[in-house]
Coordinates of C-alpha atoms in Angstrom, one line a residue:
M127 CA 0.4 0.1 -0.7
Y128 CA 1.1 3.3 -0.2
Y129 CA 1.5 6.7 1.0
S130 CA 1.1 10.1 0.3
T131 CA 1.5 12.1 3.7
M132 CA 4.4 14.9 3.0
L133 CA 7.6 15.0 4.1
S134 CA 8.4 18.6 3.1
S135 CA 6.3 20.8 -0.2
Q136 CA 8.8 18.8 -2.3
I137 CA 8.3 15.7 -1.9
C138 CA 6.6 12.7 -1.4
I139 CA 6.9 9.1 0.3
P140 CA 6.1 6.0 -1.2
R141 CA 6.9 2.9 0.4
A142 CA 9.2 1.2 -1.5
T143 CA 8.5 -1.5 -3.6
V144 CA 10.4 -5.2 -3.7
L145 CA 12.0 -4.6 -6.9
Q146 CA 13.8 -1.2 -5.8
S147 CA 15.2 -2.8 -3.1
R148 CA 16.6 -5.8 -4.7
K149 CA 17.6 -3.6 -8.0
N150 CA 20.3 -0.9 -5.6
W151 CA 21.1 -3.7 -3.0
D152 CA 22.4 -6.1 -6.1
S153 CA 24.2 -3.2 -7.7
S154 CA 25.9 -2.2 -4.0
K155 CA 27.8 -6.0 -3.5
S156 CA 30.3 -5.0 -5.8
N157 CA 31.1 -2.1 -5.1
N158 CA 31.5 -3.0 -0.8
D159 CA 34.9 -3.8 -0.6
W160 CA 35.7 -0.2 1.2
K161 CA 33.1 -0.8 3.2
P162 CA 35.3 -3.6 6.4
G163 CA 31.6 -4.8 7.5
I164 CA 31.5 -7.6 10.8
D165 CA 31.7 -10.1 8.1
Q166 CA 35.3 -8.7 6.3
I167 CA 36.7 -8.6 10.3
S168 CA 35.7 -11.7 11.1
M169 CA 38.0 -13.3 7.9
H170 CA 40.6 -11.8 9.1
E171 CA 39.7 -13.0 12.7
T172 CA 39.4 -16.8 11.8
E173 CA 42.9 -16.9 9.2
H174 CA 44.4 -15.0 12.2
I175 CA 43.8 -17.7 14.3
R176 CA 44.8 -20.9 12.2
K177 CA 47.9 -18.6 11.7
Y178 CA 48.7 -18.5 15.1
P179 CA 46.2 -20.3 16.7
D180 CA 48.9 -20.6 20.0
A181 CA 48.3 -16.0 20.9
K182 CA 45.8 -15.5 22.6
L183 CA 43.7 -13.8 21.1
I184 CA 41.7 -9.7 22.5
R185 CA 39.1 -9.2 20.2
L186 CA 37.9 -4.5 20.7
G187 CA 36.6 -4.3 17.1
I188 CA 32.3 -5.0 17.6
G189 CA 30.9 -2.7 19.9
D190 CA 29.4 -6.6 21.7
T191 CA 29.4 -6.0 25.8
T192 CA 31.5 -8.6 28.1
E193 CA 30.1 -7.0 32.3
P194 CA 27.4 -10.0 33.1
I195 CA 23.6 -7.9 33.7
P196 CA 23.4 -7.0 37.3
E197 CA 21.4 -10.1 39.2
I198 CA 18.9 -7.2 40.5
I199 CA 17.7 -7.1 36.2
T200 CA 18.4 -11.2 36.0
S201 CA 16.4 -12.1 38.4
A202 CA 13.6 -10.1 36.7
M203 CA 13.8 -12.0 34.0
A204 CA 14.3 -14.7 34.9
E205 CA 10.7 -14.4 37.5
H206 CA 9.0 -13.4 34.9
A207 CA 10.0 -16.2 32.3
L208 CA 9.5 -19.5 35.4
A209 CA 5.9 -17.4 35.1
L210 CA 5.2 -18.3 31.6
S211 CA 5.2 -22.2 32.0
T212 CA 2.3 -20.9 35.3
V213 CA -1.3 -21.1 34.3
Q214 CA -2.0 -17.4 35.9
G215 CA 1.1 -16.4 35.4
Y216 CA 1.1 -16.6 31.3
K217 CA 1.0 -13.7 28.9
G218 CA 1.6 -13.8 25.0
Y219 CA 1.2 -11.1 21.8
G220 CA 1.3 -7.8 24.6
P221 CA 1.5 -4.2 22.3
E222 CA 3.4 -3.7 19.5
Q223 CA 4.2 -0.5 21.3
G224 CA 5.7 -1.9 24.7
N225 CA 4.3 -2.7 27.7
M226 CA 2.6 0.6 28.1
A227 CA 4.3 0.5 32.3
L228 CA 7.7 0.6 30.2
R229 CA 7.6 3.2 27.6
T230 CA 6.3 5.0 30.9
A231 CA 8.5 5.2 32.7
I232 CA 11.8 5.7 29.4
A233 CA 9.3 9.2 29.5
E234 CA 10.2 9.3 33.6
K235 CA 14.0 8.3 33.7
L236 CA 15.0 9.2 30.5
Y237 CA 13.0 12.3 28.7
K238 CA 12.5 14.3 32.5
D239 CA 11.7 17.5 32.2
T240 CA 11.5 17.3 27.8
G241 CA 7.6 16.6 27.6
I242 CA 7.5 13.8 26.2
K243 CA 4.9 11.1 27.7
G244 CA 5.2 7.6 27.3
E245 CA 2.8 8.0 24.5
E246 CA 5.5 8.4 22.0
I247 CA 7.6 5.9 23.2
F248 CA 8.0 3.0 21.2
V249 CA 9.8 0.1 22.4
S250 CA 11.2 -2.2 19.9
D251 CA 14.1 -5.7 20.0
G252 CA 17.0 -2.3 18.9
A253 CA 17.8 0.9 17.3
Q254 CA 19.4 -1.3 15.1
C255 CA 16.0 -2.4 13.9
D256 CA 14.4 1.3 14.5
I257 CA 16.0 2.1 11.6
S258 CA 15.7 0.0 9.4
R259 CA 11.6 0.4 10.1
L260 CA 12.4 4.5 9.5
Q261 CA 14.0 4.0 6.6
M262 CA 10.5 1.5 5.5
L263 CA 8.9 4.5 6.1
L264 CA 10.8 6.9 5.0
G265 CA 10.7 4.8 1.5
P266 CA 12.4 5.6 -1.3
S267 CA 12.1 9.1 -2.1
V268 CA 13.7 11.1 -0.5
T269 CA 16.8 12.8 -0.2
V270 CA 19.7 11.9 2.9
T271 CA 22.7 13.4 4.8
V272 CA 25.1 11.6 7.3
Q273 CA 27.8 12.6 9.2
N274 CA 30.8 11.5 7.5
P275 CA 32.5 8.9 9.6
T276 CA 29.0 7.3 10.6
F277 CA 27.7 4.2 11.5
P278 CA 27.7 2.7 9.6
A279 CA 23.9 1.4 9.4
Y280 CA 22.3 4.7 7.8
L281 CA 24.1 3.9 4.5
D282 CA 22.6 0.0 4.0
S283 CA 19.9 0.5 5.0
S284 CA 19.6 3.6 2.6
V285 CA 21.1 0.9 0.0
I286 CA 18.3 -1.4 0.8
V287 CA 15.4 0.7 0.4
G288 CA 17.0 2.3 -2.5
Q289 CA 17.8 5.9 -1.8
A290 CA 22.0 6.3 -1.6
G291 CA 22.5 6.0 -5.4
E292 CA 25.6 3.7 -7.5
F293 CA 28.4 3.3 -5.3
Q294 CA 31.5 5.6 -6.5
Q295 CA 34.4 4.1 -6.4
E296 CA 36.5 6.8 -6.8
I297 CA 36.3 9.1 -3.5
G298 CA 33.9 6.0 -1.1
K299 CA 30.8 8.0 -0.8
Y300 CA 26.8 7.0 -2.8
R301 CA 26.3 9.2 -5.2
K302 CA 23.0 10.5 -3.3
I303 CA 24.0 10.7 -0.6
A304 CA 24.9 13.6 1.0
Y305 CA 27.5 13.4 4.0
M306 CA 28.8 15.7 6.1
K307 CA 32.6 15.9 7.6
C308 CA 32.8 15.6 11.0
G309 CA 36.5 15.7 12.3
P310 CA 38.9 17.0 15.2
E311 CA 39.2 20.1 12.2
N312 CA 36.0 21.3 12.7
N313 CA 35.3 19.3 16.0
F314 CA 33.5 16.7 15.2
F315 CA 30.2 18.4 13.9
P316 CA 29.6 20.0 10.7
D317 CA 29.5 22.6 8.4
L318 CA 26.1 23.1 8.2
S319 CA 26.6 27.1 6.2
T320 CA 27.8 24.1 3.0
T321 CA 26.2 21.1 3.7
P322 CA 23.2 20.6 0.7
R323 CA 19.7 20.7 1.4
T324 CA 18.3 17.0 2.3
D325 CA 14.6 16.0 3.7
I326 CA 16.4 13.7 6.3
I327 CA 19.1 13.9 8.6
F328 CA 21.1 10.9 10.5
F329 CA 23.1 12.4 13.4
C330 CA 25.0 10.2 16.0
S331 CA 25.3 11.6 19.9
P332 CA 27.2 10.5 21.2
N333 CA 28.6 9.9 18.0
N334 CA 30.1 7.0 16.8
P335 CA 32.9 5.9 15.7
T336 CA 34.4 9.2 17.3
G337 CA 32.7 9.6 21.2
H338 CA 31.9 13.8 20.4
A339 CA 29.4 14.2 22.1
A340 CA 27.0 17.0 20.3
S341 CA 26.8 20.5 23.0
W342 CA 23.7 21.7 23.5
Q343 CA 24.8 25.1 21.1
Q344 CA 25.3 22.6 18.4
L345 CA 21.9 20.8 18.1
K346 CA 20.6 23.6 18.6
Q347 CA 21.9 24.9 15.0
L348 CA 21.0 21.8 13.8
I349 CA 17.3 21.7 14.4
E350 CA 17.7 25.3 13.3
F351 CA 18.4 24.1 9.6
A352 CA 16.1 21.5 10.5
K353 CA 13.5 24.0 10.6
A354 CA 14.9 26.2 8.2
N355 CA 14.4 23.9 5.5
G356 CA 12.0 21.0 6.5
S357 CA 14.3 17.9 6.7
I358 CA 13.4 15.2 9.7
I359 CA 16.1 14.3 12.3
I360 CA 17.2 10.6 13.8
Y361 CA 18.8 11.8 16.4
D362 CA 20.5 8.2 18.2
S363 CA 21.3 8.3 21.5
A364 CA 22.9 4.8 22.2
Y365 CA 26.2 5.6 23.9
S366 CA 24.1 8.6 25.6
A367 CA 24.7 7.5 28.8
Y368 CA 27.3 7.3 28.2
I369 CA 28.0 11.2 28.6
T370 CA 31.0 12.8 31.8
D371 CA 30.4 15.9 30.8
S372 CA 26.8 19.6 30.1
S373 CA 26.3 17.7 26.9
P374 CA 22.5 16.6 26.3
R375 CA 21.6 13.1 26.2
S376 CA 18.6 13.7 24.0
I377 CA 17.6 16.8 21.2
F378 CA 14.6 16.8 23.3
E379 CA 16.3 18.6 25.8
I380 CA 16.7 21.1 22.9
P381 CA 14.0 23.2 22.8
G382 CA 12.5 22.6 19.4
A383 CA 12.9 18.9 18.2
K384 CA 10.4 17.5 19.2
E385 CA 9.0 19.7 15.9
V386 CA 12.2 18.5 13.6
A387 CA 13.3 15.5 15.4
I388 CA 12.6 11.5 15.7
E389 CA 15.3 9.9 18.3
I390 CA 16.1 6.2 18.3
S391 CA 18.0 4.7 21.3
S392 CA 18.7 1.1 22.8
F393 CA 19.1 -0.5 26.2
S394 CA 22.7 -3.1 24.4
K395 CA 25.6 -0.9 25.8
F396 CA 24.0 1.5 28.7
A397 CA 22.5 -2.4 30.5
G398 CA 24.1 -4.8 28.4
F399 CA 21.6 -6.5 26.3
T400 CA 23.9 -6.9 23.1
G401 CA 21.7 -9.6 23.2
V402 CA 18.8 -9.8 25.0
R403 CA 18.0 -6.4 22.5
L404 CA 15.6 -4.0 24.2
G405 CA 15.1 -0.9 22.8
W406 CA 12.9 2.0 21.9
T407 CA 12.0 5.4 19.2
V408 CA 10.3 8.3 20.6
V409 CA 8.7 9.9 18.1
P410 CA 6.5 13.1 18.6
E411 CA 3.2 13.8 18.7
E412 CA 4.2 17.9 17.2
L413 CA 6.0 16.7 14.4
C414 CA 4.8 16.8 12.0
Y415 CA 4.3 15.9 7.2
S416 CA 4.8 19.5 5.7
N417 CA 0.9 19.2 5.5
G418 CA -0.7 18.8 9.3
Y419 CA -0.4 15.1 9.4
P420 CA 1.7 13.8 12.3
V421 CA 4.5 11.1 11.5
I422 CA 3.5 9.1 14.5
N423 CA 0.5 7.9 13.1
D424 CA 2.3 6.4 10.1
F425 CA 5.0 4.9 12.3
D426 CA 2.1 4.0 14.1
R427 CA 1.3 1.6 11.1
I428 CA 4.4 0.7 10.2
V429 CA 5.0 -1.1 14.0
C430 CA 1.5 -2.7 14.1
T431 CA 2.0 -4.2 10.9
C432 CA 5.3 -5.0 10.9
F433 CA 6.6 -6.2 14.6
N434 CA 4.5 -8.3 16.7
G435 CA 6.2 -6.1 20.1
A436 CA 9.1 -6.9 21.7
S437 CA 9.6 -9.8 23.9
N438 CA 8.1 -9.9 27.4
I439 CA 11.6 -11.3 29.2
S440 CA 12.8 -8.2 27.7
Q441 CA 10.5 -5.7 28.6
T442 CA 10.3 -6.8 32.1
G443 CA 14.4 -6.0 32.6
G444 CA 14.0 -3.0 31.0
L445 CA 11.9 -2.0 33.4
A446 CA 14.5 -3.8 36.4
C447 CA 17.1 -1.0 34.5
L448 CA 14.9 1.6 35.5
S449 CA 14.0 1.1 38.8
S450 CA 16.4 3.6 41.5
D451 CA 18.4 0.1 42.8
G452 CA 18.7 -1.1 38.9
Y453 CA 20.3 1.5 37.9
Q454 CA 22.7 2.4 40.5
A455 CA 23.6 -1.3 39.8
L456 CA 24.0 0.3 35.0
R457 CA 26.2 3.3 36.4
N458 CA 28.6 0.8 38.1
V459 CA 28.5 -1.2 34.7
V460 CA 29.0 1.5 32.8
D461 CA 32.2 3.3 35.4
Y462 CA 33.9 0.1 35.2
Y463 CA 33.7 0.4 30.7
K464 CA 35.0 3.5 30.9
D465 CA 37.7 3.0 32.9
N466 CA 38.7 1.0 30.8
A467 CA 38.4 3.2 27.8
K468 CA 40.5 5.4 30.1
I469 CA 43.0 3.3 30.1
I470 CA 43.3 2.5 26.3
V471 CA 43.2 6.8 25.0
D472 CA 46.3 7.0 28.3
A473 CA 48.4 3.6 26.2
F474 CA 47.6 5.8 23.0
Q475 CA 48.7 9.1 24.1
S476 CA 51.8 7.8 26.1
L477 CA 52.3 7.1 22.1
G478 CA 52.2 10.9 20.8
L479 CA 49.7 9.6 18.8
K480 CA 46.6 11.8 19.0
V481 CA 42.8 10.1 20.6
Y482 CA 39.7 10.6 20.2
G483 CA 36.4 9.8 21.9
G484 CA 37.0 7.8 25.2
K485 CA 35.4 10.2 27.7
N486 CA 31.6 10.8 26.2
G487 CA 31.7 7.0 24.9
P488 CA 33.2 3.8 25.1
Y489 CA 35.8 4.2 21.8
A490 CA 38.9 5.5 21.6
W491 CA 39.2 6.9 17.9
V492 CA 43.6 7.0 17.3
H493 CA 44.5 8.8 14.2
F494 CA 47.3 7.4 12.3
P495 CA 49.1 9.7 10.0
G496 CA 49.7 9.3 6.2
R497 CA 48.5 5.1 7.0
N498 CA 44.9 3.2 5.2
S499 CA 43.0 2.5 8.3
W500 CA 43.2 -1.6 6.7
E501 CA 47.1 -1.6 7.1
V502 CA 46.9 0.0 11.1
F503 CA 44.4 -3.2 11.5
T504 CA 46.1 -5.7 9.5
E505 CA 49.1 -5.0 11.3
I506 CA 47.7 -4.4 15.8
L507 CA 46.7 -7.2 14.8
E508 CA 49.3 -9.4 13.6
K509 CA 51.9 -7.3 16.2
T510 CA 49.8 -7.8 19.1
H511 CA 47.4 -9.7 18.2
I512 CA 44.6 -7.3 19.4
V513 CA 41.7 -7.5 16.7
T514 CA 40.4 -3.1 16.3
V515 CA 38.3 -1.8 13.4
P516 CA 39.2 0.2 10.3
G517 CA 38.1 3.6 10.8
S518 CA 37.1 4.0 6.8
G519 CA 34.5 0.7 7.7
F520 CA 33.5 4.1 8.7
G521 CA 32.5 5.6 5.4
P522 CA 36.2 7.8 3.9
G523 CA 36.8 10.4 6.5
G524 CA 36.8 7.3 9.0
E525 CA 40.9 7.0 6.7
E526 CA 43.6 6.5 9.2
Y527 CA 42.2 5.7 11.8
I528 CA 40.9 3.0 13.7
R529 CA 37.8 2.9 16.0
I530 CA 39.4 0.6 19.6
S531 CA 36.7 -0.8 21.9
S532 CA 36.1 -0.4 25.6
F533 CA 33.9 -3.7 26.2
G534 CA 36.3 -6.0 27.1
H535 CA 37.5 -7.0 30.9
K536 CA 39.8 -5.4 32.7
Q537 CA 42.7 -8.0 32.5
S538 CA 41.8 -7.9 28.9
I539 CA 42.3 -4.5 28.5
L540 CA 45.2 -4.5 30.4
E541 CA 46.9 -6.6 28.9
A542 CA 45.8 -4.9 24.5
S543 CA 47.6 -2.4 26.3
R544 CA 50.9 -3.3 26.5
R545 CA 51.0 -4.7 24.1
L546 CA 50.4 -1.8 21.8
K547 CA 53.6 0.6 23.8
N548 CA 55.6 -2.2 23.1
F549 CA 55.0 -2.5 20.1
Y550 CA 55.1 1.5 19.4
K551 CA 56.9 2.5 22.1

């Protein structure tokens, strides 16, 4: 079925057809060399293990959490799971939008003083899944802007839906995607005076991979830019729990954001739910197409059509996460990873390298001037038996960088620090 609601006066949003999506996805495969995805890193890792079977590999690549979920949270999930074996405790389908108690708890705990209501929160099985659901809502005709470097899912989902156009191998960019340079030379925030107008702006803060958290003033500029251009911001706040300074944890802390922004977030990185799977998306009632029709109505239809709701067990865990004791226990785990990040940052800085991130996010973004990021990745793997991520996997703006995760056991982080210092000293 096709809708005809309007994002702006310039465009109409139809749904993508299977034919369009398949055509663009197939055509991108031959041009995927630039993107070192999980599969490519895994191939290098497998080959390395074959070559060095006795080496103790330290995996600091993909952002997968390693520390146990606090018992106050797992016990709540276990109790709910056991209750499913009783007549009194059994529950089947819940609301597609999520348990209202959890939606309310997210609003009250994480969006306090922003005016966000539980009814505007859609609980899901993770932020990355919601990126694709939003792309389904938007369709192939919208124009898209991403940060450069950027989390690959924004680009990959744009390719699948049919928004990206052909891949330009010589510059490492898709023809129809606008790229906002976000590097140390501009304090990791784009020059909006030279940024073209697009329908959608994907923006991640704290950013993956750079770790930069946008300031209140920077987000205000972004919101004003979106208003002036009739754009919608899709704001990814999955790492907001790692913010240590005064940077906003939600775009909705900024006046006017509810008229132009959708926010996606997740329990994965602050609650260790990478395998449990639980996230949410906030679609404010004030956000409307140019014809005045509320976006929340269309997103609700997408959710009800394509999703049967997050696991009841996971949602029980989410409620426990947001209890006073559960939230404090999680803060302790987040602090553990932040200590790990400091160890990694200190190690590279002691070697005279420029390191970004590690303060408001769980990743260190390390600059190797003049070096190819794949070569640095291979060198570190070969000489120290540490898995990282080549910066080029996050777009052309990531060349000369590698990303290192702080998600690891303390002894592994300390050992990685020692190996790196010994190799690069």
